[in-house]
Short mmCIF file of C-alpha atoms in Angstrom, two decimals:
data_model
loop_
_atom_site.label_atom_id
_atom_site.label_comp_id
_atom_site.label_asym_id
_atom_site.label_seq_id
_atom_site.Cartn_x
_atom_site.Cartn_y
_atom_site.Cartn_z
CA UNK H 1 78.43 0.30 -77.12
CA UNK H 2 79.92 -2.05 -74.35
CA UNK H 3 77.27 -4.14 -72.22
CA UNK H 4 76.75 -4.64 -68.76
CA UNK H 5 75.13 -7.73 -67.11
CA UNK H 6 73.57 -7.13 -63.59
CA UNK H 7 73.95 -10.87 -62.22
CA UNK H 8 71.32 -11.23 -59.40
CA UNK H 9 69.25 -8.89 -60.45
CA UNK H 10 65.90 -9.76 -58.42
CA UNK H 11 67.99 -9.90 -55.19
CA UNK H 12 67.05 -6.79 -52.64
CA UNK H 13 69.98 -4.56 -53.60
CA UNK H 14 70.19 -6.02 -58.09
CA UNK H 15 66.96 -4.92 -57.98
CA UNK H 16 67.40 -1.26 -56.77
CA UNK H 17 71.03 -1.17 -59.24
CA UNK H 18 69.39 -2.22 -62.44
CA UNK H 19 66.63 0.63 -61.95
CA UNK H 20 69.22 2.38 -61.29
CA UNK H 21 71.22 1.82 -64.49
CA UNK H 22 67.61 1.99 -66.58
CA UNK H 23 67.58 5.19 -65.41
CA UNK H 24 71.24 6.56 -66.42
CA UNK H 25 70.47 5.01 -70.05
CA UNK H 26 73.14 1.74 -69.94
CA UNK H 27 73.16 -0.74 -72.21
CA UNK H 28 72.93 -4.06 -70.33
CA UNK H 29 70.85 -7.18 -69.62
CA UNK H 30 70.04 -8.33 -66.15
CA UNK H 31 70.65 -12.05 -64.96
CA UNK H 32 70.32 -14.67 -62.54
CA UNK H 33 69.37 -18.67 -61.40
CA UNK H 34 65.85 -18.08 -61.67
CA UNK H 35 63.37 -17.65 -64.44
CA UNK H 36 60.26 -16.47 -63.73
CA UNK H 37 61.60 -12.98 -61.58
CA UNK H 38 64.30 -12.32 -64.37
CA UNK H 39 61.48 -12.74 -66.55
CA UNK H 40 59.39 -10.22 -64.94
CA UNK H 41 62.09 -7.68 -63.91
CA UNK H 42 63.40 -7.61 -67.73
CA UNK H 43 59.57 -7.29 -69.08
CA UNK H 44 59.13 -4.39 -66.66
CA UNK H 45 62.90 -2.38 -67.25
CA UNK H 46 62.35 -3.82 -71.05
CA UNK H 47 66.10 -5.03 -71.32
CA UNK H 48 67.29 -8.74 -72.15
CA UNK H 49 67.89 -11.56 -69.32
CA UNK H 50 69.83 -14.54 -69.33
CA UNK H 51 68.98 -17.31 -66.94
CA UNK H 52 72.06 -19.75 -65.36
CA UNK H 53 73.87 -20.56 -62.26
CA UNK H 54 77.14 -19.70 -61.10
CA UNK H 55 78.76 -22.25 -62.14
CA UNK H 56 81.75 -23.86 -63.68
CA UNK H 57 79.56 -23.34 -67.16
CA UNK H 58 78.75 -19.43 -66.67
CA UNK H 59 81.66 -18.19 -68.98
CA UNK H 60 78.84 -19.90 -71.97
CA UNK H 61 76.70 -17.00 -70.78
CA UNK H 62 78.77 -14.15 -71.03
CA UNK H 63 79.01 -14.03 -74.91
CA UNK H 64 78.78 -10.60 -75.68
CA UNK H 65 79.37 -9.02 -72.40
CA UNK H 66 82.00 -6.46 -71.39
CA UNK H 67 81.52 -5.94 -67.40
CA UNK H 68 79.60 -8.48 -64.71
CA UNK H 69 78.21 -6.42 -61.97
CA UNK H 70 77.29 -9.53 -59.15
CA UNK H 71 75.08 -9.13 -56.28
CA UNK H 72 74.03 -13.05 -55.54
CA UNK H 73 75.32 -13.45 -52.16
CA UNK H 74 76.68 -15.03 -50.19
CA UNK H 75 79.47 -14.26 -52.61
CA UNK H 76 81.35 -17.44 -51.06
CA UNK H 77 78.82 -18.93 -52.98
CA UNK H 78 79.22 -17.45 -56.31
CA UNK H 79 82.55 -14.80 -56.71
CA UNK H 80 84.85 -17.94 -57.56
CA UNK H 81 83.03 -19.26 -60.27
CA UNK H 82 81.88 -15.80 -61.77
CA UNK H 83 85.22 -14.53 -61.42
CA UNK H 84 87.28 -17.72 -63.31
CA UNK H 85 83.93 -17.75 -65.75
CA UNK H 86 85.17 -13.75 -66.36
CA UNK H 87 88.77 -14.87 -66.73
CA UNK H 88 88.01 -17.25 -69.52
CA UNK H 89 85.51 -14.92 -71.50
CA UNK H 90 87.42 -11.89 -71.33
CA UNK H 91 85.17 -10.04 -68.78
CA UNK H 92 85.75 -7.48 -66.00
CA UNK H 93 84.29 -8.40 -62.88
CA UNK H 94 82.51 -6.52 -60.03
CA UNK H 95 80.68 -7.51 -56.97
CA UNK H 96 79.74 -5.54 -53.65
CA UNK H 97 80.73 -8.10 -51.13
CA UNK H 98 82.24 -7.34 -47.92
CA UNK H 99 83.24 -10.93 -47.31
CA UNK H 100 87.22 -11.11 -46.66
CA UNK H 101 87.70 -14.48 -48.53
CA UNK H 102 86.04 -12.95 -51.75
CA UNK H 103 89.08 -10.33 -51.77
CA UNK H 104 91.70 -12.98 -51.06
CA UNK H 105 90.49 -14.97 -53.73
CA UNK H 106 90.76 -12.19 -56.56
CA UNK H 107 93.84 -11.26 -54.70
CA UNK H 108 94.87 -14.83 -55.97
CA UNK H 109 93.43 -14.98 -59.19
CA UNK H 110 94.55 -11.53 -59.92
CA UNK H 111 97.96 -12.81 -62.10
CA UNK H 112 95.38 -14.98 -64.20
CA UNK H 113 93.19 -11.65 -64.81
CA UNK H 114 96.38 -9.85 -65.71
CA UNK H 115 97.34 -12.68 -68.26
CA UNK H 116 93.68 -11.90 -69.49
CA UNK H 117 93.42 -8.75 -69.23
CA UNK H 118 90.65 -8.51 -66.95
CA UNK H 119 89.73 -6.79 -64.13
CA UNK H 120 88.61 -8.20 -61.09
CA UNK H 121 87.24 -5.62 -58.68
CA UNK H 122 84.99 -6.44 -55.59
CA UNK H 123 83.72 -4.62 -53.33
CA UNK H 124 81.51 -1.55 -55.34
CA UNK H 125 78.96 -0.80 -53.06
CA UNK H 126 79.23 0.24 -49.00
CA UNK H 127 81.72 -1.63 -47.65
CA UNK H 128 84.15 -0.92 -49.09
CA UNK H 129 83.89 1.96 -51.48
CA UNK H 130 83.68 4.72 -48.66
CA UNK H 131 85.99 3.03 -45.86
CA UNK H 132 88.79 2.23 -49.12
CA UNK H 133 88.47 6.05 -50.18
CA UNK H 134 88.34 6.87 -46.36
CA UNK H 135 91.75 5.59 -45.96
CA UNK H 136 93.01 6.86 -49.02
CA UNK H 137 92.24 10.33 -48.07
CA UNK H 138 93.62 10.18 -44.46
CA UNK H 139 97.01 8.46 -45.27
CA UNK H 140 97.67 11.65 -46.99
CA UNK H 141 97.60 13.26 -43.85
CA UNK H 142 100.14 11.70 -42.33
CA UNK H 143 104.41 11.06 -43.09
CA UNK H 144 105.75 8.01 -42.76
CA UNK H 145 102.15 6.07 -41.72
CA UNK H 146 102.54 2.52 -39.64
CA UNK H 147 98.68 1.65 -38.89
CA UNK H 148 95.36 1.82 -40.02
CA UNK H 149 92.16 1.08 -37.92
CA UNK H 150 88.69 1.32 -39.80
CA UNK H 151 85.35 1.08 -37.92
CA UNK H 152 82.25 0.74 -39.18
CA UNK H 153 79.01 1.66 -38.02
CA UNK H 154 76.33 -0.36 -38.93
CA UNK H 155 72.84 1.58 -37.59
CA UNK H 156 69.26 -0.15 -38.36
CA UNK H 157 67.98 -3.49 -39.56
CA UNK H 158 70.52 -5.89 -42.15
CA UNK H 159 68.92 -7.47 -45.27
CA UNK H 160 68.57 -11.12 -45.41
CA UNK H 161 71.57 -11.23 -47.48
CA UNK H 162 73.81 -8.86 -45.71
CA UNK H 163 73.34 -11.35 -42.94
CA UNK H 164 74.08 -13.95 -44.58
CA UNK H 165 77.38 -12.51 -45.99
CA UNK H 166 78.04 -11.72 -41.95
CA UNK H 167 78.10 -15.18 -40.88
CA UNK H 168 80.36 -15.61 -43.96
CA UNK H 169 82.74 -13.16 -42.28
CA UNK H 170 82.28 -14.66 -38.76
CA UNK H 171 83.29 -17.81 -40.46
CA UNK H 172 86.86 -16.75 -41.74
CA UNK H 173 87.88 -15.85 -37.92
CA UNK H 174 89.54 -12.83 -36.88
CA UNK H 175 92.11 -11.65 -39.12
CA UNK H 176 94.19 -8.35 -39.13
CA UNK H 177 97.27 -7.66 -41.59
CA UNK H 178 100.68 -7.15 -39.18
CA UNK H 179 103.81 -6.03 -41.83
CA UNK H 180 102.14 -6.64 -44.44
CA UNK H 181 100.52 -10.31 -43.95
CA UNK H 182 97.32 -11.45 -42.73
CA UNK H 183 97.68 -13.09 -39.51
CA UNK H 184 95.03 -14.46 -37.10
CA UNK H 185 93.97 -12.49 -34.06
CA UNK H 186 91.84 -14.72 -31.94
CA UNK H 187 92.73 -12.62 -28.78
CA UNK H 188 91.85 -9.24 -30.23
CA UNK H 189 90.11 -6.43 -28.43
CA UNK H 190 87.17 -4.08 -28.58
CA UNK H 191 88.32 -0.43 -28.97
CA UNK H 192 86.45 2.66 -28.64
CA UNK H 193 85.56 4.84 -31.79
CA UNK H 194 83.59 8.15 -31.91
CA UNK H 195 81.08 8.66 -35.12
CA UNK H 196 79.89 11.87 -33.77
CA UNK H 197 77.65 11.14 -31.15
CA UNK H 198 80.65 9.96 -28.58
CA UNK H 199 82.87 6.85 -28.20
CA UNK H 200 81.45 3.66 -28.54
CA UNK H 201 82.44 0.04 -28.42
CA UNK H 202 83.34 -1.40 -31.05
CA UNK H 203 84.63 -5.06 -31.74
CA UNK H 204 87.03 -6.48 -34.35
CA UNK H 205 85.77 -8.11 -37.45
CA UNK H 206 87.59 -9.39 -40.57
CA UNK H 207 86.11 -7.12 -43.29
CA UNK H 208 87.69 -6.85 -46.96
CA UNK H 209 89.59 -3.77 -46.11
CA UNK H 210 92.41 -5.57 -44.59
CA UNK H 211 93.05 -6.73 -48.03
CA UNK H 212 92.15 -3.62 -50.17
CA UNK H 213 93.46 -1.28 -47.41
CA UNK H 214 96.82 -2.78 -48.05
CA UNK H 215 96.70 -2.33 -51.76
CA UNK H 216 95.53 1.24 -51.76
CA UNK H 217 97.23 2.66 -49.17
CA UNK H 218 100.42 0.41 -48.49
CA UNK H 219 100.29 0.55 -44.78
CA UNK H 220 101.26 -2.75 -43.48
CA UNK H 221 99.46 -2.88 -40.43
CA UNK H 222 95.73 -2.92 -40.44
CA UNK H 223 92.95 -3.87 -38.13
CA UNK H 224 88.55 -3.65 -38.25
CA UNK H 225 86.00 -3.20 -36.41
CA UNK H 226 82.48 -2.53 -36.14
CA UNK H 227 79.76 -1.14 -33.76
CA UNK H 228 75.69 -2.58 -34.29
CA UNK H 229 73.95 -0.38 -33.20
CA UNK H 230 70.65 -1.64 -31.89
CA UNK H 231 68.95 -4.66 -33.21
CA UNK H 232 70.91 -4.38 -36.36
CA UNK H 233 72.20 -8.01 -35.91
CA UNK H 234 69.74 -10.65 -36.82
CA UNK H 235 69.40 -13.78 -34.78
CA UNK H 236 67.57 -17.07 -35.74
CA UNK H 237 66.44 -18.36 -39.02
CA UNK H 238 67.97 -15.93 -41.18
CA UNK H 239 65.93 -17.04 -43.87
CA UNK H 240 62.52 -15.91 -42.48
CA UNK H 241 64.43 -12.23 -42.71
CA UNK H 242 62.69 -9.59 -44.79
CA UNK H 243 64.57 -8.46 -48.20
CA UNK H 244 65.86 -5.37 -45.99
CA UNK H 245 64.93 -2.18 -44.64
CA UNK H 246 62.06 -0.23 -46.10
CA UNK H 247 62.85 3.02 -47.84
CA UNK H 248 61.69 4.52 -44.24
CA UNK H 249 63.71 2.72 -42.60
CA UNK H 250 66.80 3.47 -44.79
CA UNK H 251 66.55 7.52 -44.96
CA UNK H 252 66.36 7.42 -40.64
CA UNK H 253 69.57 5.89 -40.49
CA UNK H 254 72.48 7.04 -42.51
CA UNK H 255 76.33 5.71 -42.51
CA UNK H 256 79.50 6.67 -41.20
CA UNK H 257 83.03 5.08 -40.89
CA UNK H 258 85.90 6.42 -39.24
CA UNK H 259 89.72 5.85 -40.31
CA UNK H 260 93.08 6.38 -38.24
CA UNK H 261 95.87 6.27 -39.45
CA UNK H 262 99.37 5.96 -37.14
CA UNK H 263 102.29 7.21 -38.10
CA UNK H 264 105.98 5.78 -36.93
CA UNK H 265 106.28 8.89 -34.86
CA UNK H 266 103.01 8.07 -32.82
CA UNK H 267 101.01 10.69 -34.24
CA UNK H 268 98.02 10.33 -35.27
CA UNK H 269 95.46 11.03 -37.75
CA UNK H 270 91.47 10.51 -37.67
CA UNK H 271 88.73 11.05 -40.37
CA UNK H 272 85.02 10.02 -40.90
CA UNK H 273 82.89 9.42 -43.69
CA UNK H 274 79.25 9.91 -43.87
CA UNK H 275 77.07 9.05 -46.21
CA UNK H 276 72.98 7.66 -47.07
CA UNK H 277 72.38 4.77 -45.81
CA UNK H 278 74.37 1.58 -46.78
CA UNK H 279 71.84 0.27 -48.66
CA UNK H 280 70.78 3.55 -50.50
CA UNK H 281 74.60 4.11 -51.14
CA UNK H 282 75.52 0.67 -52.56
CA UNK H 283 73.51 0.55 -55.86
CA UNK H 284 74.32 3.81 -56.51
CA UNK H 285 77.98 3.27 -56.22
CA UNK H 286 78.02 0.31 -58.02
CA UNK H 287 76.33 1.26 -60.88
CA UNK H 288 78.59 4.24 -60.91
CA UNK H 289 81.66 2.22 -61.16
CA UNK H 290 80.57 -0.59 -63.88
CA UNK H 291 79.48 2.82 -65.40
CA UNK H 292 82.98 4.16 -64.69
CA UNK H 293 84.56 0.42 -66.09
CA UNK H 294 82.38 0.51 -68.74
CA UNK H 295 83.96 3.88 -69.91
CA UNK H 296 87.51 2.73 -69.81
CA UNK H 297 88.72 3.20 -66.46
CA UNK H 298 89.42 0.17 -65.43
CA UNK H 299 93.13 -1.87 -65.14
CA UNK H 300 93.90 -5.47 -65.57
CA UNK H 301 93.92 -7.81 -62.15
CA UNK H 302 93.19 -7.24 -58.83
CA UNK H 303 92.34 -3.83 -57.77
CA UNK H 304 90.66 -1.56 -55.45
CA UNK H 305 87.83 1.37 -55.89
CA UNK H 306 90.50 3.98 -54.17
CA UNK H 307 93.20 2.24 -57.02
CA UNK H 308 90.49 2.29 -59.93
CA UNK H 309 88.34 5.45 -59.17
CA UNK H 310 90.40 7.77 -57.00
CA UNK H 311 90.11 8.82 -53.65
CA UNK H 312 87.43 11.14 -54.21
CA UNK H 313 85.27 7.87 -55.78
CA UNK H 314 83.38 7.74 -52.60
CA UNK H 315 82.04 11.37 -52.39
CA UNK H 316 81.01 11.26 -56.38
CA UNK H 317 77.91 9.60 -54.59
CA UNK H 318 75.67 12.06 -53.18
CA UNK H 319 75.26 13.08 -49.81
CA UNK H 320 78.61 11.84 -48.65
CA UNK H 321 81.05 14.05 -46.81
CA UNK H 322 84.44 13.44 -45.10
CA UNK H 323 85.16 15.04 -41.93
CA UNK H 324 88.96 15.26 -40.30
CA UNK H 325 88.54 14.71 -36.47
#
């Protein structure tokens, strides 16, 4: 029976995923840098730990493992050395980062995974799973397609980490793909997006859907954005954050996305996803697809969750729906 190792499995969102894959009866271990949580967290879901640090020594710990599932953000901090330490020991790799420079990076890598025949697949959990199957599904609906604009709406209070991994995509600038390449965009524009509730502002953002966008859809112009809603946007120490939203706190606000896709014609297309909140959704979804990996679908290099899964990946997770507007 093939193993799974939940890497950051004490983290806010690890946590929820290995309870999660307790509860569907996988065979894995949970892991992570520190001791004394892992310790407790493996007592309590009675499966085996491993302690270590991303490092250029974490292939070592994957003896005996078939799929890493990471959620120790900021993945700038972690994805490179987990992903090369997966490359050497013959391991398929998953994360649920949103951070652009994560999917560049196993964009990059993703001739070495080939060579090794491993998988390297970021981006499980909400973003991207929904707003990758999102575009897969509308691109359908249109002949000849030019452009692709996803927006995002991100409704209540972030996690600690999720912030974290924000400032991580501040950092890489704004980005869109124009024929086909990622180009800088320092002068784009806010553009108004309606999730149901009427057009809103929302402003551009480098999120990893310019890269997996590209890959599952093949349109070669792509552009993000986002609307935070509220307070949603943490300011200050982010390290005095809370974990992230109580269970409360998650069921009041759920998630949507909307997709448009242009064709060379002008016409247009528009559809929206909705589904539980982002942080309900993404240890569901990612447990799902190491679940998935772990049960042969999976293909060598670089891929996508639209590539991997499907289109219909994203609505597998209940409560989601996709709406053409």
């Amino acid at each position: 029976m093939k193993k799974l190792m939940i890497y950051g499995a004490t983290g806010y969102t690890g946590r929820t995923a290995a309870e999660r894959a307790k509860a569907l009866g996988l065979n894995f271990e949970v892991a992570g840098r520190g001791f004394d949580r892992l310790a407790q967290l493996a007592a309590l879901l009675d499966v085996p730990y491993r302690v270590f640090a991303a490092d250029t020594q974490a292939a070592e710990a994957l003896d005996g493992i078939d799929v890493l599932l990471n959620f120790a953000g900021p993945f700038a901090q972690t994805a490179e050395s987990l992903m090369r330490a997966c490359i050497k020991a013959g391991v398929d790799y998953l994360d649920i980062t949103a951070e652009i420079n994560v999917y560049r990076l196993a964009e990059r890598l993703g001739a070495q995974a080939v060579e090794a025949g491993v998988m390297l697949l970021p981006g499980v959990g909400w973003d991207v799973v929904p707003t990758d199957c999102l575009a897969a599904h509308v691109v359908q609906r249109v002949e000849n397609p030019h452009a692709l604009s996803i927006a995002l709406q991100v409704p209540g209070s972030m996690s600690r980490g999720s912030a974290m991994s924000v400032n991580e995509i501040i950092g890489a600038g704004l980005l869109a793909r124009v024929n086909g390449e990622l180009v800088v965009t320092p002068d784009a524009q806010p553009r108004q997006f309606d999730f149901g509730d009427g057009p809103v502002t929302c402003l551009p953002l480098s999120f990893g859907d310019l890269v997996t966008g590209w890959h599952s859809t093949g349109i070669p112009n792509i552009e993000m954005f986002v609307h935070i809603a509220d307070d949603a946007f943490p300011e200050g120490d982010l390290s005095l954050l809370p974990d992230g939203p109580s269970a409360d706190e998650r069921d009041a606000h759920r998630a949507r996305a909307v997709a448009e896709v242009t064709a060379l014609d002008g016409s247009v297309a528009r559809s929206m996803i909705e589904t539980v909140n982002g942080y309900s959704y993404t240890p569901l979804a990612a447990i799902e697809a190491a679940r998935r990996v772990l049960g042969g679908e999976r293909k060598a290099g670089f891929e996508t969750p639209a590539r991997t899964f499907g289109g219909g990946f994203a609505e597998s997770i209940a409560g989601t729906t996709i709406i053409d507007i």
